[in-house]
Tab-separated table of C-alpha atoms and ligand atoms in Angstrom:
chain	number	residue	atom	x	y	z
A	165	MET	CA	127.574	-33.151	-73.106
A	166	PRO	CA	125.955	-29.703	-73.391
A	167	ASP	CA	125.031	-29.471	-69.722
A	168	SER	CA	125.193	-25.684	-69.754
A	169	LEU	CA	121.550	-25.864	-70.790
A	170	LEU	CA	120.314	-27.292	-67.558
A	171	LEU	CA	118.605	-25.009	-65.131
A	172	ASN	CA	119.941	-25.813	-61.681
A	173	HIS	CA	121.644	-28.591	-63.536
A	174	SER	CA	123.492	-30.016	-60.622
A	175	SER	CA	120.299	-30.774	-58.729
A	176	LEU	CA	117.834	-31.816	-61.416
A	177	PRO	CA	117.745	-35.430	-62.513
A	178	ILE	CA	117.216	-36.399	-66.111
A	179	SER	CA	113.942	-38.115	-65.496
A	180	ARG	CA	113.276	-39.928	-68.694
A	181	VAL	CA	114.480	-40.223	-72.239
A	182	VAL	CA	111.620	-39.524	-74.597
A	183	HIS	CA	111.713	-41.310	-77.907
A	184	ILE	CA	109.660	-39.177	-80.199
A	185	GLY	CA	108.231	-42.250	-81.858
A	186	ASP	CA	106.255	-42.725	-78.609
A	187	LEU	CA	104.072	-39.854	-79.674
A	188	ALA	CA	102.719	-41.298	-82.904
A	189	LEU	CA	99.299	-39.765	-83.320
A	190	GLY	CA	96.465	-40.177	-85.753
A	191	GLY	CA	93.972	-37.952	-87.545
A	192	ASN	CA	94.123	-35.757	-90.562
A	193	HIS	CA	93.026	-32.382	-91.819
A	194	PRO	CA	94.396	-30.220	-94.613
A	195	VAL	CA	96.420	-27.193	-93.584
A	196	ARG	CA	97.216	-24.530	-96.159
A	197	ILE	CA	100.325	-22.369	-96.290
A	198	GLN	CA	100.045	-18.632	-96.612
A	199	SER	CA	102.721	-16.080	-97.288
A	200	MET	CA	102.906	-12.330	-97.821
A	201	VAL	CA	104.663	-10.248	-100.435
A	202	ASN	CA	106.768	-7.270	-99.379
A	203	THR	CA	106.709	-5.358	-102.651
A	204	PRO	CA	104.836	-2.030	-103.010
A	205	THR	CA	101.289	-2.960	-104.000
A	206	LEU	CA	101.242	-0.286	-106.714
A	207	ASP	CA	104.212	-1.994	-108.381
A	208	THR	CA	102.238	-4.596	-110.281
A	209	ALA	CA	105.166	-6.234	-112.070
A	210	ALA	CA	107.272	-6.663	-108.910
A	211	THR	CA	104.310	-7.962	-106.898
A	212	VAL	CA	103.318	-10.454	-109.587
A	213	ALA	CA	106.919	-11.665	-109.878
A	214	GLN	CA	107.142	-12.189	-106.125
A	215	CYS	CA	103.770	-13.977	-106.014
A	216	ILE	CA	105.079	-16.385	-108.644
A	217	ARG	CA	108.264	-17.047	-106.661
A	218	LEU	CA	106.224	-17.701	-103.517
A	219	VAL	CA	103.885	-20.117	-105.266
A	220	GLU	CA	106.835	-21.957	-106.781
A	221	ALA	CA	108.277	-22.282	-103.261
A	222	GLY	CA	105.076	-23.867	-101.924
A	223	CYS	CA	102.831	-20.953	-100.922
A	224	GLU	CA	99.124	-21.715	-101.365
A	225	MET	CA	97.625	-18.286	-100.700
A	226	VAL	CA	99.283	-14.898	-101.000
A	227	ARG	CA	98.605	-11.873	-98.816
A	228	ILE	CA	99.157	-8.372	-100.172
A	229	THR	CA	98.905	-5.161	-98.186
A	230	ALA	CA	96.304	-2.600	-99.238
A	231	PRO	CA	96.951	0.487	-97.126
A	232	GLY	CA	94.743	2.737	-99.260
A	233	ILE	CA	92.089	2.685	-101.955
A	234	ARG	CA	94.596	2.999	-104.832
A	235	GLU	CA	96.458	-0.090	-103.627
A	236	ALA	CA	93.167	-1.935	-103.121
A	237	GLU	CA	92.139	-1.078	-106.691
A	238	ASN	CA	95.491	-2.246	-108.031
A	239	LEU	CA	94.833	-5.713	-106.657
A	240	ALA	CA	92.659	-6.161	-109.761
A	241	ASN	CA	95.693	-5.640	-112.027
A	242	ILE	CA	97.812	-7.998	-109.947
A	243	LYS	CA	95.134	-10.660	-109.999
A	244	ARG	CA	94.564	-10.269	-113.743
A	245	GLU	CA	98.292	-10.645	-114.486
A	246	LEU	CA	98.530	-13.738	-112.287
A	247	ARG	CA	95.522	-15.357	-113.902
A	248	LYS	CA	96.921	-14.550	-117.368
A	249	LYS	CA	99.986	-16.534	-116.359
A	250	GLY	CA	97.791	-19.425	-115.261
A	251	LEU	CA	98.234	-18.914	-111.494
A	252	LYS	CA	95.003	-19.466	-109.581
A	253	VAL	CA	96.500	-18.797	-106.163
A	254	PRO	CA	93.946	-17.124	-103.849
A	255	LEU	CA	94.810	-13.540	-102.889
A	256	ILE	CA	94.244	-11.959	-99.507
A	257	ALA	CA	94.145	-8.196	-98.977
A	258	ASP	CA	95.709	-7.043	-95.715
A	259	ILE	CA	93.833	-4.079	-94.266
A	260	HIS	CA	94.552	-1.823	-91.337
A	261	PHE	CA	92.603	1.349	-90.426
A	262	ASN	CA	90.782	1.631	-93.734
A	263	PRO	CA	87.266	0.145	-94.156
A	264	LYS	CA	86.936	1.761	-97.602
A	265	ALA	CA	90.043	-0.048	-98.851
A	266	ALA	CA	88.591	-3.298	-97.462
A	267	GLU	CA	85.327	-2.718	-99.325
A	268	VAL	CA	87.175	-2.152	-102.607
A	269	ALA	CA	89.491	-5.146	-102.106
A	270	ALA	CA	86.606	-7.449	-101.167
A	271	GLN	CA	85.248	-7.104	-104.701
A	272	ILE	CA	88.547	-8.319	-106.160
A	273	VAL	CA	90.346	-10.840	-103.964
A	274	GLU	CA	89.321	-14.119	-102.326
A	275	LYS	CA	89.843	-13.014	-98.726
A	276	VAL	CA	90.190	-9.784	-96.786
A	277	ARG	CA	92.102	-9.666	-93.527
A	278	ILE	CA	90.938	-6.980	-91.143
A	279	ASN	CA	92.394	-6.108	-87.755
A	280	PRO	CA	89.624	-5.687	-85.155
A	281	GLY	CA	91.971	-3.488	-83.129
A	282	ASN	CA	92.057	-0.741	-85.718
A	283	TYR	CA	89.306	-1.364	-88.261
A	284	ILE	CA	86.913	0.950	-86.448
A	285	ASP	CA	88.413	2.072	-83.153
A	286	ARG	CA	90.928	4.907	-83.239
A	287	ARG	CA	93.508	5.839	-80.630
A	288	HIS	CA	92.675	8.964	-78.650
A	289	GLY	CA	94.750	8.323	-75.531
A	290	LYS	CA	91.631	7.265	-73.629
A	291	ALA	CA	92.149	4.791	-70.795
A	292	ASP	CA	88.645	4.639	-69.254
A	293	PHE	CA	85.310	3.918	-70.863
A	294	SER	CA	81.953	4.123	-69.119
A	295	GLU	CA	79.526	1.266	-69.798
A	296	ALA	CA	77.547	3.536	-72.103
A	297	GLU	CA	80.638	4.629	-74.034
A	298	TYR	CA	81.792	1.051	-74.342
A	299	ARG	CA	78.415	-0.078	-75.711
A	300	ARG	CA	78.270	2.849	-78.131
A	301	GLU	CA	81.687	1.889	-79.534
A	302	GLN	CA	80.540	-1.715	-79.904
A	303	GLU	CA	77.440	-0.578	-81.795
A	304	LYS	CA	79.726	1.203	-84.242
A	305	ILE	CA	81.230	-2.177	-85.180
A	306	ALA	CA	77.933	-3.325	-86.654
A	307	GLU	CA	77.438	0.002	-88.468
A	308	ARG	CA	80.908	0.041	-90.032
A	309	LEU	CA	81.268	-3.675	-90.714
A	310	SER	CA	77.896	-4.245	-92.389
A	311	PRO	CA	78.849	-2.731	-95.797
A	312	LEU	CA	81.908	-5.006	-95.968
A	313	LEU	CA	79.851	-8.059	-95.001
A	314	ALA	CA	77.304	-7.271	-97.725
A	315	ILE	CA	80.071	-6.983	-100.347
A	316	CYS	CA	81.733	-10.187	-99.172
A	317	LYS	CA	78.430	-12.065	-99.261
A	318	THR	CA	77.746	-10.922	-102.808
A	319	ASN	CA	81.237	-11.753	-104.028
A	320	GLY	CA	81.846	-14.947	-102.016
A	321	THR	CA	84.814	-13.284	-100.304
A	322	ALA	CA	86.067	-14.635	-96.993
A	323	ILE	CA	87.112	-12.433	-94.066
A	324	ARG	CA	89.906	-13.106	-91.617
A	325	ILE	CA	89.427	-11.361	-88.312
A	326	GLY	CA	93.097	-11.105	-87.443
A	327	THR	CA	93.866	-9.989	-83.897
A	328	ASN	CA	97.390	-8.906	-83.034
A	329	TYR	CA	98.629	-8.738	-79.456
A	330	GLY	CA	100.261	-5.378	-80.110
A	331	SER	CA	97.343	-3.596	-81.712
A	332	LEU	CA	94.283	-4.030	-79.529
A	333	SER	CA	91.922	-1.078	-79.368
A	334	GLU	CA	92.011	1.347	-76.448
A	335	ARG	CA	88.531	0.165	-75.528
A	336	ILE	CA	89.601	-3.493	-75.281
A	337	LEU	CA	92.801	-2.513	-73.473
A	338	ALA	CA	90.784	-0.546	-70.921
A	339	LYS	CA	88.603	-3.550	-70.130
A	340	TYR	CA	90.917	-6.562	-70.533
A	341	GLY	CA	94.442	-5.167	-70.724
A	342	ASN	CA	96.989	-6.313	-73.299
A	343	THR	CA	96.186	-9.969	-72.681
A	344	PRO	CA	95.272	-13.145	-74.553
A	345	GLN	CA	91.740	-12.696	-73.223
A	346	GLY	CA	91.627	-9.192	-74.715
A	347	MET	CA	92.751	-10.638	-78.041
A	348	VAL	CA	89.956	-13.200	-78.025
A	349	GLU	CA	87.297	-10.707	-76.939
A	350	SER	CA	88.407	-8.300	-79.649
A	351	ALA	CA	87.808	-10.937	-82.326
A	352	MET	CA	84.600	-12.251	-80.788
A	353	GLU	CA	82.927	-8.842	-80.941
A	354	PHE	CA	83.379	-8.946	-84.703
A	355	VAL	CA	82.298	-12.598	-84.884
A	356	HIS	CA	79.006	-11.734	-83.150
A	357	VAL	CA	78.295	-8.970	-85.633
A	358	CYS	CA	79.028	-11.371	-88.502
A	359	ARG	CA	76.723	-14.012	-87.030
A	360	ASP	CA	73.911	-11.519	-86.587
A	361	PHE	CA	74.398	-10.567	-90.225
A	362	GLY	CA	74.267	-14.224	-91.292
A	363	PHE	CA	77.871	-14.143	-92.505
A	364	GLN	CA	79.935	-17.224	-91.752
A	365	ASN	CA	82.738	-17.170	-94.307
A	366	LEU	CA	85.215	-16.360	-91.550
A	367	VAL	CA	88.694	-17.256	-90.351
A	368	LEU	CA	90.133	-16.100	-87.025
A	369	SER	CA	93.723	-15.534	-85.985
A	370	MET	CA	95.463	-14.637	-82.728
A	371	LYS	CA	99.017	-13.516	-83.395
A	372	ALA	CA	101.749	-12.351	-81.061
A	373	SER	CA	105.514	-12.172	-81.192
A	374	ARG	CA	105.898	-14.230	-78.018
A	375	VAL	CA	105.275	-17.962	-78.256
A	376	LYS	CA	103.451	-18.328	-74.966
A	377	ILE	CA	101.073	-15.437	-75.587
A	378	MET	CA	100.274	-16.632	-79.088
A	379	MET	CA	99.607	-20.162	-77.837
A	380	GLU	CA	97.538	-19.057	-74.867
A	381	ALA	CA	95.378	-16.820	-77.045
A	382	ASN	CA	94.732	-19.690	-79.451
A	383	TYR	CA	93.847	-22.098	-76.643
A	384	LEU	CA	91.463	-19.522	-75.191
A	385	LEU	CA	89.918	-19.010	-78.596
A	386	VAL	CA	89.362	-22.739	-79.007
A	387	GLU	CA	87.850	-22.935	-75.524
A	388	ARG	CA	85.419	-20.192	-76.502
A	389	MET	CA	84.501	-22.120	-79.623
A	390	ILE	CA	83.977	-25.327	-77.663
A	391	GLU	CA	81.800	-23.493	-75.124
A	392	SER	CA	79.698	-21.856	-77.796
A	393	GLY	CA	79.608	-24.798	-80.189
A	394	TYR	CA	80.400	-22.349	-83.002
A	395	TYR	CA	83.561	-23.507	-84.773
A	396	LEU	CA	85.495	-21.383	-87.212
A	397	PRO	CA	88.768	-22.071	-89.039
A	398	ILE	CA	91.903	-20.707	-87.421
A	399	HIS	CA	94.935	-19.152	-89.072
A	400	LEU	CA	98.198	-19.514	-87.130
A	401	GLY	CA	101.187	-17.235	-87.098
A	402	LEU	CA	103.884	-15.967	-84.801
A	403	THR	CA	104.446	-12.363	-85.779
A	404	GLU	CA	107.710	-10.459	-85.822
A	405	ALA	CA	109.711	-13.630	-85.196
A	406	GLY	CA	112.878	-11.988	-86.536
A	407	SER	CA	115.498	-13.837	-88.556
A	408	GLY	CA	117.850	-16.803	-88.441
A	409	GLU	CA	117.799	-19.925	-86.326
A	410	GLU	CA	116.147	-18.352	-83.292
A	411	ALA	CA	113.236	-17.123	-85.427
A	412	ARG	CA	112.772	-20.621	-86.847
A	413	VAL	CA	112.791	-22.129	-83.355
A	414	LYS	CA	110.177	-19.622	-82.148
A	415	SER	CA	107.985	-20.241	-85.181
A	416	ALA	CA	108.266	-24.009	-84.882
A	417	ALA	CA	107.522	-23.890	-81.155
A	418	GLY	CA	104.392	-21.753	-81.579
A	419	ILE	CA	102.921	-22.928	-84.861
A	420	GLY	CA	104.121	-26.530	-84.715
A	421	SER	CA	102.836	-27.107	-81.179
A	422	LEU	CA	99.399	-25.794	-82.038
A	423	LEU	CA	99.250	-27.865	-85.219
A	424	ALA	CA	100.306	-30.913	-83.238
A	425	SER	CA	97.454	-30.140	-80.843
A	426	GLY	CA	94.989	-30.201	-83.700
A	427	ILE	CA	94.621	-26.420	-83.993
A	428	GLY	CA	95.094	-24.507	-87.227
A	429	ASN	CA	93.746	-24.545	-90.760
A	430	THR	CA	96.153	-22.136	-92.410
A	431	ILE	CA	99.608	-21.045	-91.287
A	432	ARG	CA	102.109	-18.358	-92.049
A	433	VAL	CA	105.732	-18.433	-90.935
A	434	SER	CA	106.789	-14.822	-90.664
A	435	LEU	CA	110.526	-14.148	-90.993
A	436	ALA	CA	112.460	-10.927	-91.502
A	437	GLU	CA	114.153	-12.511	-94.511
A	438	ALA	CA	113.295	-12.847	-98.193
A	439	PRO	CA	109.606	-13.954	-98.309
A	440	GLU	CA	110.529	-17.207	-100.077
A	441	ALA	CA	112.733	-18.144	-97.103
A	442	GLU	CA	109.601	-18.701	-95.001
A	443	LEU	CA	108.313	-21.532	-97.139
A	444	PRO	CA	110.692	-24.422	-96.328
A	445	LEU	CA	109.869	-24.210	-92.618
A	446	ALA	CA	106.157	-23.753	-93.301
A	447	ARG	CA	106.132	-26.808	-95.535
A	448	GLN	CA	107.955	-28.918	-92.972
A	449	LEU	CA	105.599	-27.858	-90.191
A	450	VAL	CA	102.625	-28.903	-92.281
A	451	LYS	CA	104.302	-32.129	-93.313
A	452	PHE	CA	105.279	-33.148	-89.780
A	453	TYR	CA	102.306	-31.956	-87.780
A	454	ALA	CA	99.237	-31.269	-89.885
A	455	ARG	CA	98.839	-34.929	-90.671
A	456	ASN	CA	99.042	-35.670	-86.976
A	457	ALA	CA	96.422	-33.142	-86.031
A	458	MET	CA	93.169	-34.339	-84.614
A	459	CYS	CA	90.295	-32.643	-82.973
A	460	PHE	CA	91.180	-30.403	-80.044
A	461	PRO	CA	91.028	-31.016	-77.112
A	462	LYS	CA	91.283	-34.800	-77.319
A	463	GLN	CA	94.872	-34.873	-78.466
A	464	GLN	CA	95.898	-32.124	-76.096
A	465	ALA	CA	94.676	-34.117	-73.142
A	466	ARG	CA	96.599	-37.134	-74.386
A	467	LEU	CA	99.850	-35.239	-74.760
A	468	SER	CA	99.504	-33.525	-71.423
A	469	ARG	CA	98.842	-36.818	-69.719
A	470	PHE	CA	101.817	-38.413	-71.408
A	471	PHE	CA	104.217	-35.760	-70.214
A	472	SER	CA	102.807	-35.166	-66.757
A	473	GLU	CA	102.998	-38.895	-66.056
A	474	GLN	CA	106.718	-38.672	-66.611
A	475	GLY	CA	107.241	-35.943	-63.986
A	476	LEU	CA	109.771	-34.377	-66.306
A	477	GLU	CA	112.026	-31.645	-65.087
A	478	VAL	CA	114.905	-31.864	-67.471
A	479	LEU	CA	113.861	-33.321	-70.738
A	480	LYS	CA	116.382	-35.325	-72.649
A	481	MET	CA	115.290	-35.825	-76.196
A	482	GLN	CA	116.942	-38.200	-78.610
A	483	TYR	CA	116.587	-37.858	-82.339
A	484	PRO	CA	118.843	-40.515	-83.768
A	485	GLY	CA	119.940	-39.776	-87.268
A	486	LEU	CA	117.678	-36.772	-87.802
A	487	ALA	CA	118.951	-33.999	-90.082
A	488	PHE	CA	119.395	-30.673	-88.301
A	489	ASP	CA	116.470	-28.861	-90.000
A	490	GLU	CA	114.025	-31.501	-88.879
A	491	LEU	CA	115.651	-31.851	-85.481
A	492	LEU	CA	115.184	-28.104	-84.918
A	493	ILE	CA	111.467	-28.339	-85.563
A	494	ARG	CA	110.890	-31.587	-83.679
A	495	SER	CA	112.773	-30.530	-80.569
A	496	ALA	CA	111.139	-27.077	-80.448
A	497	VAL	CA	107.656	-28.551	-80.725
A	498	ASP	CA	108.252	-31.501	-78.397
A	499	PHE	CA	109.760	-29.342	-75.695
A	500	THR	CA	107.002	-26.729	-75.996
A	501	LEU	CA	104.293	-29.331	-75.607
A	502	SER	CA	106.042	-30.951	-72.674
A	503	HIS	CA	106.673	-27.642	-70.959
A	504	GLN	CA	102.968	-26.791	-70.874
A	505	LYS	CA	102.247	-29.330	-68.173
A	506	SER	CA	105.460	-30.707	-66.820
A	507	ARG	CA	107.144	-27.289	-66.464
A	508	ALA	CA	110.306	-28.821	-67.828
A	509	GLY	CA	113.017	-26.262	-67.281
A	510	GLY	CA	116.042	-27.816	-68.927
A	511	ILE	CA	116.728	-29.560	-72.156
A	512	LEU	CA	119.281	-31.978	-73.480
A	513	ILE	CA	119.144	-32.734	-77.166
A	514	THR	CA	121.118	-35.526	-78.739
A	515	ASN	CA	121.159	-37.071	-82.137
A	516	CYS	CA	123.819	-39.673	-81.561
A	517	GLN	CA	126.903	-37.620	-82.388
A	518	GLN	CA	125.691	-36.651	-85.865
A	519	THR	CA	125.548	-32.961	-85.033
A	520	ASP	CA	128.228	-31.227	-83.000
A	521	ASP	CA	127.437	-30.415	-79.391
A	522	SER	CA	127.841	-26.658	-79.736
A	523	ARG	CA	125.143	-26.537	-82.392
A	524	LEU	CA	122.795	-28.608	-80.229
A	525	THR	CA	123.627	-26.433	-77.231
A	526	ARG	CA	122.705	-23.318	-79.195
A	527	LEU	CA	119.495	-24.949	-80.353
A	528	GLY	CA	118.575	-25.799	-76.762
A	529	GLN	CA	119.279	-22.201	-75.767
A	530	HIS	CA	117.024	-20.904	-78.548
A	531	ILE	CA	114.222	-23.172	-77.349
A	532	LEU	CA	114.533	-22.120	-73.699
A	533	GLN	CA	114.647	-18.472	-74.756
A	534	ALA	CA	111.691	-18.823	-77.155
A	535	LEU	CA	109.558	-19.969	-74.229
A	536	GLY	CA	110.859	-17.244	-71.922
A	537	ILE	CA	112.422	-19.802	-69.548
A	538	ARG	CA	115.918	-18.403	-69.691
A	539	HIS	CA	117.713	-15.721	-71.718
A	540	PHE	CA	121.059	-16.287	-73.397
A	541	ARG	CA	121.176	-13.327	-75.772
A	542	GLY	CA	119.178	-10.253	-76.694
A	543	GLU	CA	115.654	-10.830	-77.951
A	544	PHE	CA	114.831	-9.445	-81.390
A	545	ILE	CA	111.336	-8.786	-82.566
A	546	ALA	CA	111.227	-7.913	-86.259
A	547	CYS	CA	108.337	-7.670	-88.664
A	548	PRO	CA	108.626	-9.624	-91.916
A	549	SER	CA	108.185	-6.375	-93.914
A	550	CYS	CA	105.468	-5.764	-96.493
A	551	GLY	CA	104.418	-3.145	-99.026
A	552	ARG	CA	104.425	-0.511	-96.265
A	553	THR	CA	108.070	-1.075	-95.360
A	554	GLN	CA	110.083	2.121	-95.331
A	555	PHE	CA	113.680	0.828	-95.329
A	556	ASN	CA	115.774	-2.250	-96.009
A	557	LEU	CA	114.539	-4.154	-93.007
A	558	ILE	CA	116.646	-7.264	-93.489
A	559	GLU	CA	119.883	-5.255	-93.608
A	560	GLU	CA	118.887	-2.995	-90.713
A	561	LEU	CA	117.946	-5.968	-88.546
A	562	GLU	CA	121.286	-7.643	-89.167
A	563	LYS	CA	123.122	-4.390	-88.324
A	564	VAL	CA	121.215	-4.046	-85.064
A	565	LYS	CA	121.741	-7.718	-84.155
A	566	ARG	CA	125.480	-7.545	-84.830
A	567	GLN	CA	125.933	-4.718	-82.351
A	568	THR	CA	123.469	-5.631	-79.616
A	569	SER	CA	122.862	-9.383	-79.474
A	570	HIS	CA	125.048	-9.711	-76.356
A	571	LEU	CA	122.567	-7.573	-74.377
A	572	LYS	CA	120.732	-10.586	-73.046
A	573	ASP	CA	118.393	-8.687	-70.774
A	574	LEU	CA	117.029	-6.462	-73.539
A	575	SER	CA	114.460	-6.903	-76.269
A	576	ILE	CA	114.777	-4.736	-79.366
A	577	ALA	CA	112.116	-4.423	-82.062
A	578	VAL	CA	113.035	-3.650	-85.677
A	579	MET	CA	109.884	-2.717	-87.552
A	580	GLY	CA	109.263	-1.667	-91.130
A	581	CYS	CA	106.755	1.159	-90.832
A	582	ILE	CA	105.598	3.866	-88.488
A	583	VAL	CA	101.906	3.017	-89.074
A	584	ASN	CA	101.839	-0.417	-87.449
A	585	GLY	CA	105.381	-0.865	-86.200
A	586	PRO	CA	105.206	1.006	-82.878
A	587	GLY	CA	101.935	-0.701	-81.909
A	588	GLU	CA	103.116	-4.159	-82.812
A	589	MET	CA	106.543	-4.177	-81.231
A	590	ALA	CA	105.013	-5.751	-78.117
A	591	GLU	CA	106.748	-4.752	-74.902
A	592	ALA	CA	110.172	-4.357	-76.509
A	593	ASP	CA	112.594	-2.258	-74.472
A	594	TYR	CA	113.750	-0.370	-77.561
A	595	GLY	CA	112.252	0.098	-81.010
A	596	TYR	CA	113.969	0.787	-84.321
A	597	VAL	CA	111.243	1.723	-86.748
A	598	GLY	CA	111.268	2.734	-90.427
A	599	ALA	CA	109.912	6.288	-90.479
A	600	GLY	CA	110.268	7.120	-94.171
A	601	PRO	CA	112.607	6.253	-97.030
A	602	GLY	CA	116.051	5.850	-95.417
A	603	LYS	CA	114.815	7.215	-92.068
A	604	VAL	CA	114.539	5.555	-88.681
A	605	THR	CA	112.755	6.597	-85.500
A	606	ILE	CA	114.096	5.132	-82.278
A	607	TYR	CA	111.851	4.302	-79.355
A	608	LYS	CA	112.478	3.726	-75.684
A	609	GLY	CA	109.510	1.542	-74.825
A	610	LYS	CA	106.508	3.179	-76.451
A	611	THR	CA	108.056	6.663	-76.575
A	612	ALA	CA	109.649	7.987	-79.758
A	613	VAL	CA	112.916	9.453	-78.499
A	614	LEU	CA	114.951	10.078	-81.672
A	615	LYS	CA	112.889	10.893	-84.738
A	616	ASN	CA	113.765	10.575	-88.438
A	617	ILE	CA	117.439	9.638	-88.010
A	618	GLU	CA	119.336	8.849	-91.223
A	619	ALA	CA	119.474	5.033	-91.519
A	620	ASN	CA	123.271	5.038	-91.824
A	621	ARG	CA	123.566	6.686	-88.377
A	622	ALA	CA	120.674	4.941	-86.694
A	623	VAL	CA	122.436	1.943	-85.121
A	624	HIS	CA	124.997	4.290	-83.608
A	625	ALA	CA	122.160	6.453	-82.247
A	626	LEU	CA	120.431	3.394	-80.813
A	627	ILE	CA	123.571	2.286	-78.986
A	628	LYS	CA	124.085	5.806	-77.639
A	629	LEU	CA	120.532	5.845	-76.324
A	630	ILE	CA	120.925	2.416	-74.688
A	631	LYS	CA	124.099	3.704	-72.980
A	632	THR	CA	122.394	6.912	-71.859
A	633	GLU	CA	119.572	4.863	-70.359
A	634	GLY	CA	122.094	2.747	-68.446
A	635	ASP	CA	121.127	-0.483	-70.223
A	636	TRP	CA	124.397	-1.096	-72.029
A	637	VAL	CA	126.952	-3.716	-70.971
A	638	GLU	CA	130.193	-4.403	-72.794
A	639	GLU	CA	130.442	-7.730	-74.541
A	640	SER	CA	132.614	-10.152	-72.580
A	641	LYS	CA	135.335	-11.690	-74.718
A	642	PRO	CA	135.674	-15.472	-74.609
B	717	SF4	S1	105.024	-3.386	-89.140
B	717	SF4	FE1	106.111	-4.339	-90.894
B	717	SF4	S2	104.762	-5.988	-91.656
B	717	SF4	FE2	103.551	-4.674	-90.285
B	717	SF4	S3	102.559	-3.216	-91.688
B	717	SF4	FE3	104.470	-2.232	-90.988
B	717	SF4	S4	106.031	-2.794	-92.490
B	717	SF4	FE4	104.266	-4.159	-92.838
């Protein structure tokens, strides 16, 4: 029995065995799967080829980065080539910092994603805003957003207002801090401008690399919608989930739990692996949970009641006969939902001897760690890479993980570009960020400590820095 998973395991009783069939739920709404290419947007042939592979793997809308006007313009070539090949998949332009690129892209693609944290506001190191300054900055939103709204209206283009925990504006940070509430307020400012303009072709998203923050921001967003009576579709994603089994557990816990609660119209699983590798999990999440989704908050109340009635402390979950892939998703989602109200702090997973105990133990550890309940190994935050990526992120992440995963009290971010990477690496203790072709800049917290290190020396430099800072421990041998 994998009892090493139990918190205070000697004193906590296993209160109840939950048969997942008890949670059969009704309702139905379609949920679409999105993915993102990581090819350079100016490389039309490579981007088209990757779009095709993604669609063949089950992707229903493809996001492509457009960092500048040239890339935005090249979306027309990519779209034309796809259509020539008979692919009608909707395209989404991903925009940061550049309203002009958004305005060009909006004339070409079906949807434009903008980040309210950097679409207009710029970072000046300002921590305080007077009421007048704050209002003036808000007025700028209407001025700068209106041209894009006009173009989108004319062309029937949708807009996703995509808030990221790591890239809120200084103005929002000054008022709300780096919080789920700040994330919601950041998006709502843009929503109000859109409403005043009579533009409703909107989708909202609240993404973070930590499951709890991502979920809390989405619940807050839904509460705001319920209060206002103004409902908009929601896109779900857990950013920078990293790679491997722990990334799949985190993604299932965050996205799956929200889908099971009836929240979410489109989803993206974001792994630091080949883009096609995201699709099997995304498809399973939709298959298992989208069909169960019903209108929030009715289902949420039902689930909460179910679990709180049990007084669960250690949750034992049985999945007789379930294959491991499905068991991973089911257990991550079920535990996440139960933990919201019952504060379950331990987990025992069984599937009637079909899977060996050590694998189930590791899965339980991933789940507890994904929810921040207990740490068993280092935490890795890694972006999925995109057309801005400056190095081989998948290889670099694996190199970093190999050397540092035993540092269970540390979080390390491996990010693909210097433009968004440092902002989006959450509160990672160390950052390992692509700074140019074959170059890495290493951060301690938010401070760049070692700049433009050759990639082949960068892991060594990271370890040296961790030792210098006194955060290194030697790996204990079994
Ligand atoms: S942090 Fe990663 S995914 Fe985000 S823009 Fe940079 S390279 Fe792309």
